[in-house]
Coordinates of C-alpha atoms in Angstrom, one line a residue:
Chain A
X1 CA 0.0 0.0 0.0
X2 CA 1.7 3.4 -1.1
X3 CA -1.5 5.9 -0.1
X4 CA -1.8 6.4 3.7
X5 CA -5.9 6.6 3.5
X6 CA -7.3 3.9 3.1
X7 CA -10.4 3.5 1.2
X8 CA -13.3 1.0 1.2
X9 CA -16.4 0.4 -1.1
X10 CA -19.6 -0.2 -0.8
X11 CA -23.1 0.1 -1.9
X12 CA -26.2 1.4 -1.0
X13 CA -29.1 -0.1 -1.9
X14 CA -32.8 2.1 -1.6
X15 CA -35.6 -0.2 -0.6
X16 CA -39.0 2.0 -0.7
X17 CA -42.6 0.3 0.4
X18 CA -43.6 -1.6 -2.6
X19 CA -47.4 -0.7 -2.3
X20 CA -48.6 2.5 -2.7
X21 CA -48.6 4.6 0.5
X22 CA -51.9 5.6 2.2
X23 CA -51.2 9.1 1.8
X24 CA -49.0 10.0 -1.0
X25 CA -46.9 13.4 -0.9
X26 CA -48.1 16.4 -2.0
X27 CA -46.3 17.9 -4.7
X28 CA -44.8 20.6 -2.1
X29 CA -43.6 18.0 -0.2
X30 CA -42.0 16.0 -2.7
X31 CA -40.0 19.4 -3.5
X32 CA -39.0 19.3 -0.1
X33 CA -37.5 15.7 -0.1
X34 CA -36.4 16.5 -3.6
X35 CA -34.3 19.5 -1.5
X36 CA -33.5 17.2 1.3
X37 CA -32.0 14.4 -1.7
X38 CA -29.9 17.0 -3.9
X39 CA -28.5 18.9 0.0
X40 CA -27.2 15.2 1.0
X41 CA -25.8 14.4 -1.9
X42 CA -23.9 17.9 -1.9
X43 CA -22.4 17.2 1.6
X44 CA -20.8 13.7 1.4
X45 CA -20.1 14.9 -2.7
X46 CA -16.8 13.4 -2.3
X47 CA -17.7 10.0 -0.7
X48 CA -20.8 9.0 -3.0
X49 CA -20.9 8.3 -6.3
X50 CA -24.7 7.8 -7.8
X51 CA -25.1 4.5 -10.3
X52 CA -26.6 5.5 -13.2
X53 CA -30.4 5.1 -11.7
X54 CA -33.2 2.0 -11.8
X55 CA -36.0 2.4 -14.9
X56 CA -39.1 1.3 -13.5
X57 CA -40.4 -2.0 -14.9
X58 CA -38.3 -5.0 -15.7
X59 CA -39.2 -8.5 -14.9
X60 CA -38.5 -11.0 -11.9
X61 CA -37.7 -14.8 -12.4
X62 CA -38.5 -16.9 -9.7
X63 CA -38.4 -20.9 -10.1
X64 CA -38.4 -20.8 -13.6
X65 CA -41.3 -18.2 -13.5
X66 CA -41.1 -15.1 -15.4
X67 CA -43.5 -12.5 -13.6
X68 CA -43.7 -8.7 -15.1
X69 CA -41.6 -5.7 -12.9
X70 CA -41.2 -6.4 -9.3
X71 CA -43.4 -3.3 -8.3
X72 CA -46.9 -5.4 -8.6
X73 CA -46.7 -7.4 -5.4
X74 CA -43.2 -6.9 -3.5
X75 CA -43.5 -5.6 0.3
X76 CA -40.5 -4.1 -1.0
X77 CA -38.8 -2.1 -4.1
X78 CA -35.5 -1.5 -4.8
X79 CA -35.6 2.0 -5.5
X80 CA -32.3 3.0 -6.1
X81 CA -28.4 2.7 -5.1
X82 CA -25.1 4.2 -5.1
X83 CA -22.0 3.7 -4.3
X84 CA -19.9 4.4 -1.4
X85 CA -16.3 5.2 -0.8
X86 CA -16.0 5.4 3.1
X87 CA -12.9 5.1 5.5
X88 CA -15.1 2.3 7.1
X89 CA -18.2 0.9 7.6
X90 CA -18.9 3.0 10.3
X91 CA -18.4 6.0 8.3
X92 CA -20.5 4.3 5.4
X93 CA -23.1 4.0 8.5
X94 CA -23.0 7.7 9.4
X95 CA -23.6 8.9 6.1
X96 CA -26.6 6.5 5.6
X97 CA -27.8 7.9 8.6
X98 CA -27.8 11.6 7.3
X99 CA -29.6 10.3 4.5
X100 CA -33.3 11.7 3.8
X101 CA -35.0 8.1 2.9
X102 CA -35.1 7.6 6.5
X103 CA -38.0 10.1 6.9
X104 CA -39.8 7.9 4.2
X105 CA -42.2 5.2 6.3
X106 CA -41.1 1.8 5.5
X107 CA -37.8 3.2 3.6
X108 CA -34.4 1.7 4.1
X109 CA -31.1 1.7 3.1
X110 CA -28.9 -1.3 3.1
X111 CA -25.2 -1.0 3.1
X112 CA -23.0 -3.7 1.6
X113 CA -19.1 -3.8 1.5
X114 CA -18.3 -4.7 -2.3
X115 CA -15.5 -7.4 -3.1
X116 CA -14.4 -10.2 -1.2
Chain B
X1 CA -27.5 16.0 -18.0
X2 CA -26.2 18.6 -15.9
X3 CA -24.0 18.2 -13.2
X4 CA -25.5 17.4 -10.1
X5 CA -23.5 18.7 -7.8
X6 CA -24.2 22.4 -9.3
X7 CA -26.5 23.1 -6.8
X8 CA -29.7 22.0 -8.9
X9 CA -32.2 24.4 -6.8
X10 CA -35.6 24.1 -8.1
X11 CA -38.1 27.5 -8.0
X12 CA -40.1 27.9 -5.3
X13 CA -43.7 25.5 -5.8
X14 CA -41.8 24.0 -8.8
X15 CA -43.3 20.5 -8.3
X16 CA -46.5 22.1 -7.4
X17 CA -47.1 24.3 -10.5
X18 CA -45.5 21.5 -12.8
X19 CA -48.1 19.0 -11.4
X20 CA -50.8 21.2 -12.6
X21 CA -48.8 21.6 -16.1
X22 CA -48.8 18.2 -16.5
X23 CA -52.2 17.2 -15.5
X24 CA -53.8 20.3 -18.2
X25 CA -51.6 18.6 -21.3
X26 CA -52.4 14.7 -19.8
X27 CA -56.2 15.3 -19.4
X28 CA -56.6 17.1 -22.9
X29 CA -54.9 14.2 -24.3
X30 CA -56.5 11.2 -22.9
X31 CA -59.8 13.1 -21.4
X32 CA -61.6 15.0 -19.0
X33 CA -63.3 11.0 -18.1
X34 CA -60.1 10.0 -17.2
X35 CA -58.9 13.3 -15.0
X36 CA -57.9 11.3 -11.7
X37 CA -55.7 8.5 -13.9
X38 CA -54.3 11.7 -15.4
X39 CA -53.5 13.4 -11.9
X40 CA -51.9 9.8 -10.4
X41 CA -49.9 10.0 -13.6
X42 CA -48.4 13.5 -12.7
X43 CA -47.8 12.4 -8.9
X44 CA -45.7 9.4 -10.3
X45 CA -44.0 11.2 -12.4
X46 CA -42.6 14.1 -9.8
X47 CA -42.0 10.8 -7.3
X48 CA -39.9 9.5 -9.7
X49 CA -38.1 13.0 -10.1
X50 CA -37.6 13.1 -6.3
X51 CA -35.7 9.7 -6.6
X52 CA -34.0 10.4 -9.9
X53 CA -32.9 14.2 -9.8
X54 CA -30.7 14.7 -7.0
X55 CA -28.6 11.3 -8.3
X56 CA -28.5 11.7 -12.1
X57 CA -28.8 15.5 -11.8
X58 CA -31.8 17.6 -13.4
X59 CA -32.5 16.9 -17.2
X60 CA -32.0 19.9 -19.5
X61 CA -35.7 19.4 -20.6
X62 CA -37.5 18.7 -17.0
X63 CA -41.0 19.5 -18.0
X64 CA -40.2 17.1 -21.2
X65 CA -38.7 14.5 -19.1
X66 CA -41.8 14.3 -16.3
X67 CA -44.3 14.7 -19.5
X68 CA -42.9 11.6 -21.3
X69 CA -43.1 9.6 -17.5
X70 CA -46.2 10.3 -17.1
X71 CA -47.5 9.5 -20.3
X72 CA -45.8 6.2 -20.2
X73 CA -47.5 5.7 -16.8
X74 CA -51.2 6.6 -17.9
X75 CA -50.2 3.9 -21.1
X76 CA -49.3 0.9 -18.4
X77 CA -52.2 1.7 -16.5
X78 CA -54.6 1.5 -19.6
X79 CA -53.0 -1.6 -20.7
X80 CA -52.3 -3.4 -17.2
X81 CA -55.4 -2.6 -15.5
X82 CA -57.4 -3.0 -18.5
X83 CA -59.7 -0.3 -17.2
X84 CA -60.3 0.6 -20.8
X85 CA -59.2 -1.5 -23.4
X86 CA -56.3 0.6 -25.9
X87 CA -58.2 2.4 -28.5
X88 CA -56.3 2.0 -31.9
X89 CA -55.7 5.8 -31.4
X90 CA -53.8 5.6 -27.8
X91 CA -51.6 3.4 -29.4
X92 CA -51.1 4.8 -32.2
X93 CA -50.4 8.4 -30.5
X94 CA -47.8 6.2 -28.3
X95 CA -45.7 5.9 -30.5
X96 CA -45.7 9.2 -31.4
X97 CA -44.4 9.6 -28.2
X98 CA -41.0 11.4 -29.2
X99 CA -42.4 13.6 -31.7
X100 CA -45.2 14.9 -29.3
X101 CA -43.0 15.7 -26.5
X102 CA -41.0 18.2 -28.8
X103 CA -44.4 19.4 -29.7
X104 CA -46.5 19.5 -26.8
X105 CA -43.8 21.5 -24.3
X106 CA -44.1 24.6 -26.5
X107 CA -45.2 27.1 -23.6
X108 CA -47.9 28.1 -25.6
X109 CA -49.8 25.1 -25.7
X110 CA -49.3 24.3 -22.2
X111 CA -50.7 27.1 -21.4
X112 CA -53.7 26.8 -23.8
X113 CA -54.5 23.3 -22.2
X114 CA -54.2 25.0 -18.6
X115 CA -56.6 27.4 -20.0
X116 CA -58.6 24.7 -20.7
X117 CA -58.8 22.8 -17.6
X118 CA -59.2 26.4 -16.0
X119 CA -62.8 26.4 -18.2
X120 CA -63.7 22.5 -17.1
X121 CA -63.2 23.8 -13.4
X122 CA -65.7 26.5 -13.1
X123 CA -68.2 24.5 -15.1
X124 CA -71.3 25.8 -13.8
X125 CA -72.6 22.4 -13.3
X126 CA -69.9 21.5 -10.1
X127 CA -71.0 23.6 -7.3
X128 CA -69.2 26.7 -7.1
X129 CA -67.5 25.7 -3.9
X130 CA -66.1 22.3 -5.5
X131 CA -65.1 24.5 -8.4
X132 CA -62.2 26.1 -6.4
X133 CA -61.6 22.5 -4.5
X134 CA -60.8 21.2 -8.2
X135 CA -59.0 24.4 -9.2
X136 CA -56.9 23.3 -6.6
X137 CA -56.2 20.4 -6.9
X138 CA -55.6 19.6 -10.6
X139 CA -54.4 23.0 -11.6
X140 CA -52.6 24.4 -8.5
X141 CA -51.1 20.9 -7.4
X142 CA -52.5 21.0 -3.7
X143 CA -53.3 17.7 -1.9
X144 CA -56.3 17.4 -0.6
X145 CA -54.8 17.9 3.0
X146 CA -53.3 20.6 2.0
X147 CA -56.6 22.2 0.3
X148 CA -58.8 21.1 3.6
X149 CA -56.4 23.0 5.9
X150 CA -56.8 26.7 3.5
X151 CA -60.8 26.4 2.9
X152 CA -61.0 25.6 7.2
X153 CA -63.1 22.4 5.8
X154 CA -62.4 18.1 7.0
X155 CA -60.1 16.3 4.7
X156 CA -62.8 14.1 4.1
X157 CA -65.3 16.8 3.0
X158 CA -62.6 17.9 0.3
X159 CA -62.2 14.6 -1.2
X160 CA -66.1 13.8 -1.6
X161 CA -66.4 17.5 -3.3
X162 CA -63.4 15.9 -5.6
X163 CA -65.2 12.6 -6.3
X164 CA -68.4 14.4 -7.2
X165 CA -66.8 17.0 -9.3
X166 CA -64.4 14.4 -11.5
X167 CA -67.9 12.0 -11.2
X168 CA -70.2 15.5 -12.9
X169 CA -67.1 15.9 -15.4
X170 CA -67.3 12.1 -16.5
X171 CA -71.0 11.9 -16.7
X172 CA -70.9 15.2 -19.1
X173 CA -68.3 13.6 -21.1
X174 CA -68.3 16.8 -23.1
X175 CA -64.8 18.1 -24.2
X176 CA -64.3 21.7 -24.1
X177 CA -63.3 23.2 -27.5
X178 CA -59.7 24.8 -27.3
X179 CA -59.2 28.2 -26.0
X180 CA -60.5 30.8 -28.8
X181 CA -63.6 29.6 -30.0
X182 CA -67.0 31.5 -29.2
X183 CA -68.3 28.6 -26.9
X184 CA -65.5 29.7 -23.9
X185 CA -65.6 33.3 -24.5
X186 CA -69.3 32.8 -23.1
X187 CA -68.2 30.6 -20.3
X188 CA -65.6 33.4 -19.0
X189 CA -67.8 35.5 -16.4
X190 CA -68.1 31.7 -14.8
X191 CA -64.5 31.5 -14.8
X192 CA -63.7 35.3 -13.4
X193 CA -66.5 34.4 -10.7
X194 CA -64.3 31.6 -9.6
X195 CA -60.6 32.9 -9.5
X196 CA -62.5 36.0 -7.4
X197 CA -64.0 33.3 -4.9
X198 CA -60.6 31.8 -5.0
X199 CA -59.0 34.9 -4.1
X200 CA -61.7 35.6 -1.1
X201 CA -60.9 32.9 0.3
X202 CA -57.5 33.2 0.8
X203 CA -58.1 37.1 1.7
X204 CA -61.0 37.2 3.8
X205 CA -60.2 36.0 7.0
X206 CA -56.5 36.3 8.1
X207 CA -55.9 33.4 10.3
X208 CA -52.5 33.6 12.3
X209 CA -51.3 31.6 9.4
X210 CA -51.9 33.9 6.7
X211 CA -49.1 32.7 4.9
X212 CA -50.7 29.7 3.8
X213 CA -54.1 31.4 2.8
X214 CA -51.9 34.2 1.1
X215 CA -51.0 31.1 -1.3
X216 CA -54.9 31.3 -2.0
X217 CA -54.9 34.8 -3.3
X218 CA -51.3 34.1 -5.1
X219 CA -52.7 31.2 -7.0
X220 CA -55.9 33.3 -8.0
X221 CA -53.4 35.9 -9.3
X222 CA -51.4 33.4 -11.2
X223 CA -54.5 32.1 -13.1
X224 CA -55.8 35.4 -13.7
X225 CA -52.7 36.2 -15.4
X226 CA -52.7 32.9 -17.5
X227 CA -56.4 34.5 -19.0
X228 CA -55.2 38.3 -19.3
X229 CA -52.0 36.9 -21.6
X230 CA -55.1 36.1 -23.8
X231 CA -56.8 38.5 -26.3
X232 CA -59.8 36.8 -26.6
X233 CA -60.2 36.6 -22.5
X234 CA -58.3 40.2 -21.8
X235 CA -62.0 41.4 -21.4
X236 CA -61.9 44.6 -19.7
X237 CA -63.7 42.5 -16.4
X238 CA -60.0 40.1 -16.2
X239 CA -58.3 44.0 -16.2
X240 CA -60.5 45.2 -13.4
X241 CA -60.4 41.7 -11.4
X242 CA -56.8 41.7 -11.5
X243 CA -56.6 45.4 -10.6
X244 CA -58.4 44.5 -7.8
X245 CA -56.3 41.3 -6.7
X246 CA -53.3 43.5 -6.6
X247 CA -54.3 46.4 -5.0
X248 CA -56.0 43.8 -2.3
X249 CA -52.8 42.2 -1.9
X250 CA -50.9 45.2 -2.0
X251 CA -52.4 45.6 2.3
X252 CA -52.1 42.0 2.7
X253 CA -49.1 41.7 5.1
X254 CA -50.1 45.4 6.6
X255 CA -53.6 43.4 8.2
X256 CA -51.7 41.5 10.3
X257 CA -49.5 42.3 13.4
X258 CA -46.0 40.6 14.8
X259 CA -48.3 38.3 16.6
X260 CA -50.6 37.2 14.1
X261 CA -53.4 39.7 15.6
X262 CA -55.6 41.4 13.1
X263 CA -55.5 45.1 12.7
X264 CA -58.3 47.8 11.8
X265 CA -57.8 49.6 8.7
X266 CA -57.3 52.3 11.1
X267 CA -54.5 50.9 12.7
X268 CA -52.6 49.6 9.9
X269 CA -48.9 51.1 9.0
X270 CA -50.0 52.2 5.4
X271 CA -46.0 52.2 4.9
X272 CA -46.0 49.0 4.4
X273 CA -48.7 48.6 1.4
X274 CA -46.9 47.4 -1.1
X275 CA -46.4 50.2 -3.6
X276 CA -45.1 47.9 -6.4
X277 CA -48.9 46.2 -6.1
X278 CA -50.5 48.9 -5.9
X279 CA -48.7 51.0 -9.1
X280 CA -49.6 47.8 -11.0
X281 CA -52.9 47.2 -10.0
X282 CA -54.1 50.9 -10.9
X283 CA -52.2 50.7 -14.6
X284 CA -54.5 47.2 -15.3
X285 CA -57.6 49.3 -14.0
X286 CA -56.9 51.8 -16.5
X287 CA -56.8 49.6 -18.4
X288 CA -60.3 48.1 -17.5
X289 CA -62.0 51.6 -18.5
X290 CA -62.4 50.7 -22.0
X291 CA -65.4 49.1 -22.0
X292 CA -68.9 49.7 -21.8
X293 CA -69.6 47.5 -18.6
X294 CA -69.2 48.3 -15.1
X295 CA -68.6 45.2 -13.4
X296 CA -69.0 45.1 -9.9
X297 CA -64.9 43.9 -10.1
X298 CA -64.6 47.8 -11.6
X299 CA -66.3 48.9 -8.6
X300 CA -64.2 46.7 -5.9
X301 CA -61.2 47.4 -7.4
X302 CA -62.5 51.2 -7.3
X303 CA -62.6 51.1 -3.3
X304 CA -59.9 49.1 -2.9
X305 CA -58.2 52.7 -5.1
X306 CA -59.5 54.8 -2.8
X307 CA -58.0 53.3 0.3
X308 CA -55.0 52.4 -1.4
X309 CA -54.9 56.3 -2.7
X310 CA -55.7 58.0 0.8
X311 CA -52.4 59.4 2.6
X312 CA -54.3 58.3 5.9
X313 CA -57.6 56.4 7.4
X314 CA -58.2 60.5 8.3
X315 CA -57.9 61.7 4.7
X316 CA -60.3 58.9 2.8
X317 CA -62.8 59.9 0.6
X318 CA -65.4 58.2 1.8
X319 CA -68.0 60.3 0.5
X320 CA -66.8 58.7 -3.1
X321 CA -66.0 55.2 -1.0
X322 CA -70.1 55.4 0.1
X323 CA -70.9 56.3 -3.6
X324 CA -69.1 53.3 -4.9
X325 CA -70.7 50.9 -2.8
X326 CA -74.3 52.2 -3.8
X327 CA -73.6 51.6 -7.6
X328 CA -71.8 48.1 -6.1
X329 CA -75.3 47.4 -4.9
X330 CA -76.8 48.2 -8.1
X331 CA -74.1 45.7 -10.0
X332 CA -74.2 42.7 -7.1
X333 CA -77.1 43.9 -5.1
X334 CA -76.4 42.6 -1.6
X335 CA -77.1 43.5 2.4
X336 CA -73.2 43.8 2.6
X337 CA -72.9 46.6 0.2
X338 CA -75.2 48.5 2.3
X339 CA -73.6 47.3 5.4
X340 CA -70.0 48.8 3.9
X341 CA -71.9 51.8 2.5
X342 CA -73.0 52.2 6.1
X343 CA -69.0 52.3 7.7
X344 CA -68.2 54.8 5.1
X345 CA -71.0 57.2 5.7
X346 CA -70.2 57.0 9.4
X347 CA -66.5 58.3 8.2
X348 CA -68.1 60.7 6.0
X349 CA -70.8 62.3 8.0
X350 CA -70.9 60.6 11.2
X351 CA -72.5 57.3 12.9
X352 CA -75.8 58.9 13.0
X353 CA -75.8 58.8 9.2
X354 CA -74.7 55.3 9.0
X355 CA -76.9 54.0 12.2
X356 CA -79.7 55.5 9.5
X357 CA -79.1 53.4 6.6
X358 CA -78.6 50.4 8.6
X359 CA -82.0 50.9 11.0
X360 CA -83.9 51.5 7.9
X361 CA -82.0 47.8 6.3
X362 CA -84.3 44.9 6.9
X363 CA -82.1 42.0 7.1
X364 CA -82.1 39.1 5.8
X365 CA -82.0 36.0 8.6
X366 CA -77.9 35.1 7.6
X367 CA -77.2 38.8 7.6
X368 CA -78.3 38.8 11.5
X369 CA -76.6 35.9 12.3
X370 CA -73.2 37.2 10.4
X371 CA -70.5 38.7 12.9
X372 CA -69.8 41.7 10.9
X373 CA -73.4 42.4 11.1
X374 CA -73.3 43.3 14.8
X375 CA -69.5 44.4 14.8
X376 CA -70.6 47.1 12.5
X377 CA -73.4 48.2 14.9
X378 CA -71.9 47.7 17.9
X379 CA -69.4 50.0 17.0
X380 CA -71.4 52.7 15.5
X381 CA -73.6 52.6 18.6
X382 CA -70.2 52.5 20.6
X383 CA -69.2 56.0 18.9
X384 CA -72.7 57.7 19.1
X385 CA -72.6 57.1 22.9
X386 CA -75.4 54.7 23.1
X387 CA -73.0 52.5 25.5
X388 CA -75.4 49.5 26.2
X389 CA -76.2 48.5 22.3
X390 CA -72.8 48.7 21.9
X391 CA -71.8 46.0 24.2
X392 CA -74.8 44.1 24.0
X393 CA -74.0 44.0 19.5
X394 CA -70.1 43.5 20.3
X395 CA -70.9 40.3 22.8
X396 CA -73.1 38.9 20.0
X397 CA -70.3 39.4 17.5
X398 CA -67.8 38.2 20.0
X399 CA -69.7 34.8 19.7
X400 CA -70.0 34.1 16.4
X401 CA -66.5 35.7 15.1
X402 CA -65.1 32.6 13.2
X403 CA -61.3 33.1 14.1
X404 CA -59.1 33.5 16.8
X405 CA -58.0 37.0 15.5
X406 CA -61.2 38.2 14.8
X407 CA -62.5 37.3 18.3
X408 CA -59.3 39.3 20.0
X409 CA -59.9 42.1 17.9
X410 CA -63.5 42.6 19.0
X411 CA -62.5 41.8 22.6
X412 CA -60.4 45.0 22.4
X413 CA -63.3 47.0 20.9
X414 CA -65.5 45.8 23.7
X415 CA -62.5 46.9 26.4
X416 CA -63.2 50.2 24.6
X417 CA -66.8 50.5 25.5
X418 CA -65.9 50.5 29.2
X419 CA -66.2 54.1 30.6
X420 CA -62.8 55.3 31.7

C-alpha cells in the first residue's frame, strides 16, 4: 500500500414500500425531499458516487417463473443505489444515517461492503 | 444532464405548478373522463423526479422529461389494469411519443390546455365551492390535505367534493373546445366568478397563518394572469379583477401584526402597502376603462383605489367610497354593500348617518346571524354614545367571530366600551 488513507467500497441499496402509500406526498412536499435528496448528496459529494439510476419495470424470475416488474406485489422495491467510498463501515453508517429516505415510512437503506 | 453537484435548486412551488402543467396537457390528451388516472400519472411522475434528480442530476428538458413519464405511466395503467381496453388511437399516439413531446412543451400550448382545464373547473354544473376544490387540486397541485387546511373544511369533506366533481365531469363527457372559440368566450364570467371566490378565500379571514391562505390569493393571481395573456379573455372585467387582486394584496401583510393579531384599517402602518402592487394594480384598471360594462370587479377594485390612494384612514374619501358601494349594490345587489356603505357614511358624515341606513336595512336571517353584522353596529352605537347597544351588538359578534383574530380584535373593541 503506497497511499496512507485507506479507502473501502460499498453500496447502497434504496428499498421504498412496494405498495402505494396511504397518503402520497403532495407535490410541495416532494419538493422538499427533492431538496432534502440533492442537499445530501452535496455534503458527502466526495464519498458518494450515484449508479446511473433504476428504470421502473423490468421483470422477476422466480423458479423458472417469469412475472412482469417487481413493483406489482413486493413488500419491498429497490428504488435505487449508489456507491460508497468510506474510510469504514462506520463512516458508510453515518452517512446512511444523514440520508433523507429515513424520513420515508417503511424506507431503508442497506449497506453492503463490495468485493471479497 | 447537468451536473448534479451544481446546486440543482428548483423554484419555489416547482413540483406544485408543474403538477398542474402536467395534469392540463395529460387530461386534454386522454380526457376529462379520465382526470384522476391523469393526476396519479403526474404524482408518479414528480415521485420519480424526487428519486432520480438529486442522483442523475436535473435533465435539460425537466417538464419534457416528467411529460414523457407520465404518459408512459397513464399507457401501463390503460394496458395493465385493463380499465379501458387501448383504442387504436392511444396506441397509435404512443408511439408518437418522441415527436409529441417536442411538440407538446411549447409554452404556448401548455398554457392553452391549462386554460382549458381552468374552463372545465368553473363549469357551472360542479358547485361553485367544488369549483375552487378542483381548481386546486388539478391545476394548483395541492393535496387534498393541503386544500382542507386553506378552505377551514375536513379532509374528508374535500375529497367527496373531488369525487363528485371528477364524477359530474365524467357523466358530461363533453370536451371543451380549445381556447378561442366562441363557446368559452361565453363561459368566461363563470371563470372570473371563480378565481375572485378563489382569491376571497384566501383574503378574507386572516388566520395567524396567513401565509398559507396568502397562497390562496397568489394562485388566484397566477391564473388570472394565465387568462389576461389572452386577447380573446383580456376582457376589460379580467383588467378590473386583477386590478383588484393587486391592489387587495398590496395591504395583505399590513392586516396583520407581529403576533398574528388582526388590525383595523385604522391601525394599519399604510407604509407598508406594497407600492409595487399597488402601481400595478391601478395601470390594469386603467386599463379596464375601456369598455362599456361596469362590473361590480370595476367597482371593488375602485374602493380598494380609494384606500390604497388615501395618505391616511383621516384623509379617505369616503363620500366617493359610500358612492361606490351604492352603484356596487346596483351591479351585485347585496345587504353587505349597504352594510359597507353604512361604515363609510359614518367616516363621511358621522355614525348617526350610518346608524340611519342600517336601521332603515331589513335584514335578511344570515345577515343577523353574520359577525360583521353586529360588529358594525356595535361600533357605530359605541361612537354615538349609546354605551349598552354597543356591548350588547359587540358580545353577540364576540360569539360568532369565526377566528381566533377576529375574536381578539372585538375583545379589544369591547374593552373600549368601558367608561374610563
Amino acid at each position: 500500500m503506497s497511499t496512507t488513507v485507506t479507502t473501502t467500497k460499498f453500496l447502497f441499496l434504496f428499498r421504498f414500500p412496494g405498495a402505494v402509500p396511504a397518503k402520497p406526498s403532495s407535490p410541495e412536499e416532494m419538493q422538499a425531499q427533492y431538496a432534502a435528496w440533492t442537499a445530501w448528496r452535496a455534503k458527502f459529494e466526495k464519498e458518494v458516487t450515484p449508479g446511473p439510476g433504476l428504470k421502473p419495470g423490468g421483470a422477476v424470475v422466480k423458479g423458472g417463473v417469469v412475472t412482469d416488474g417487481p413493483y406489482i406485489e413486493s413488500k419491498e422495491v429497490l428504488g435505487s443505489y449508489c456507491f460508497i467510498e468510506a474510510s469504514s463501515l462506520e463512516r458508510a453508517t453515518e452517512i446512511a444515517k444523514e440520508c433523507p429516505i429515513n424520513s420515508v415510512p417503511g424506507a431503508s437503506v442497506e449497506i453492503r461492503e463490495l468485493g471479497y | 444532464m447537468t451536473d448534479p453537484n451544481r446546486a440543482p435548486e428548483l423554484p419555489q412551488h416547482y413540483f406544485r405548478h408543474e403538477f398542474g402543467r402536467l395534469v392540463s396537457v395529460l387530461s386534454r390528451r386522454f380526457g376529462l373522463h379520465r382526470l384522476e388516472l391523469c393526476e396519479d400519472a403526474a404524482q408518479t411522475a414528480l415521485l420519480r423526479a424526487v428519486r432520480s434528480w438529486p442522483e442523475q442530476g436535473l435533465p435539460d428538458n425537466k417538464g419534457g422529461w416528467l411529460y414523457r413519464v407520465a404518459v408512459n405511466e397513464v399507457l401501463g395503467s390503460l394496458r395493465s389494469e385493463k380499465r379501458i381496453e387501448l383504442t387504436a388511437d392511444d396506441t397509435e399516439r404512443a408511439a408518437e411519443d418522441e415527436g409529441e413531446e417536442a411538440r407538446v412543451h411549447l409554452e404556448s400550448e401548455i398554457k392553452d390546455d391549462q386554460l382549458r382545464l381552468l374552463f372545465v373547473c368553473s363549469d357551472p354544473a360542479i358547485p361553485r365551492e367544488s369549483q375552487i376544490v378542483l381548481a386546486l387540486k388539478t391545476l394548483c397541485g395541492f393535496s387534498t390535505g393541503e386544500i382542507a387546511l386553506r378552505l377551514f373544511q375536513s379532509e374528508d369533506a374535500i375529497h367527496k367534493r373531488l369525487q363528485r366533481a371528477r364524477a359530474s365531469l365524467r357523466e358530461k363527457g363533453a370536451e371543451l373546445e380549445a381556447p378561442g372559440g366562441p363557446e368559452l368566450e361565453s363561459r368566461l364570467p363563470a371563470v372570473l366568478q371563480m378565481l375572485y371566490l378563489l382569491f376571497t378565500e384566501g383574503y378574507s379571514s386572516a388566520q395567524p397563518d396567513s401565509l398559507i391562505r396568502r397562497e390562496l390569493c397568489d394562485e388566484a393571481v397566477r391564473l388570472g394572469l394565465l387568462l389576461a395573456e389572452r386577447p380573446a379573455f383580456a376582457s376589460p372585467e379580467t383588467d378590473a379583477l386583477l386590478a383588484l387582486m393587486y391592489l387587495d394584496a398590496a395591504r395583505f401583510d399590513a392586516r396583520v401584526d407581529g403576533a398574528g393579531g388582526l388590525l383595523l384599517l385604522q391601525e394599519q402602518d399604510r407604509s407598508r402597502w406594497d407600492r409595487e402592487l399597488i402601481r400595478h394594480g391601478l395601470s390594469l384598471l386603467e386599463r379596464a376603462a375601456r369598455g362599456e360594462r361596469l362590473s361590480r370587479y370595476h367597482l371593488e377594485a375602485g374602493i380598494a383605489v380609494e384606500h390604497c390612494l388615501a395618505p391616511s384612514f383621516a384623509e379617505t374619501r369616503w363620500d366617493e367610497i359610500a358612492r361606490l358601494y351604492e352603484l356596487l349594490d346596483g351591479v351585485a345587489p347585496s345587504p353587505l354593500n349597504t352594510l359597507n356603505r353604512a361604515i363609510a357614511l359614518a367616516q363621511w358624515k358621522g355614525p348617526e348617518a350610518g346608524l340611519a341606513l342600517l336601521e332603515a336595512l331589513r335584514p335578511p336571517a344570515w345577515l343577523l346571524g353574520y359577525y360583521l353584522w353586529d360588529a358594525t353596529l356595535g361600533e357605530l352605537y359605541r361612537r354615538r354614545g349609546d354605551r349598552v347597544r354597543a356591548v350588547s351588538h359587540l358580545t353577540r359578534a364576540l360569539d360568532a367571530a369565526p377566528t381566533q383574530a377576529e375574536k381578539a380584535l372585538l375583545r379589544r373593541r369591547l374593552e373600549a366600551c368601558r367608561p374610563v
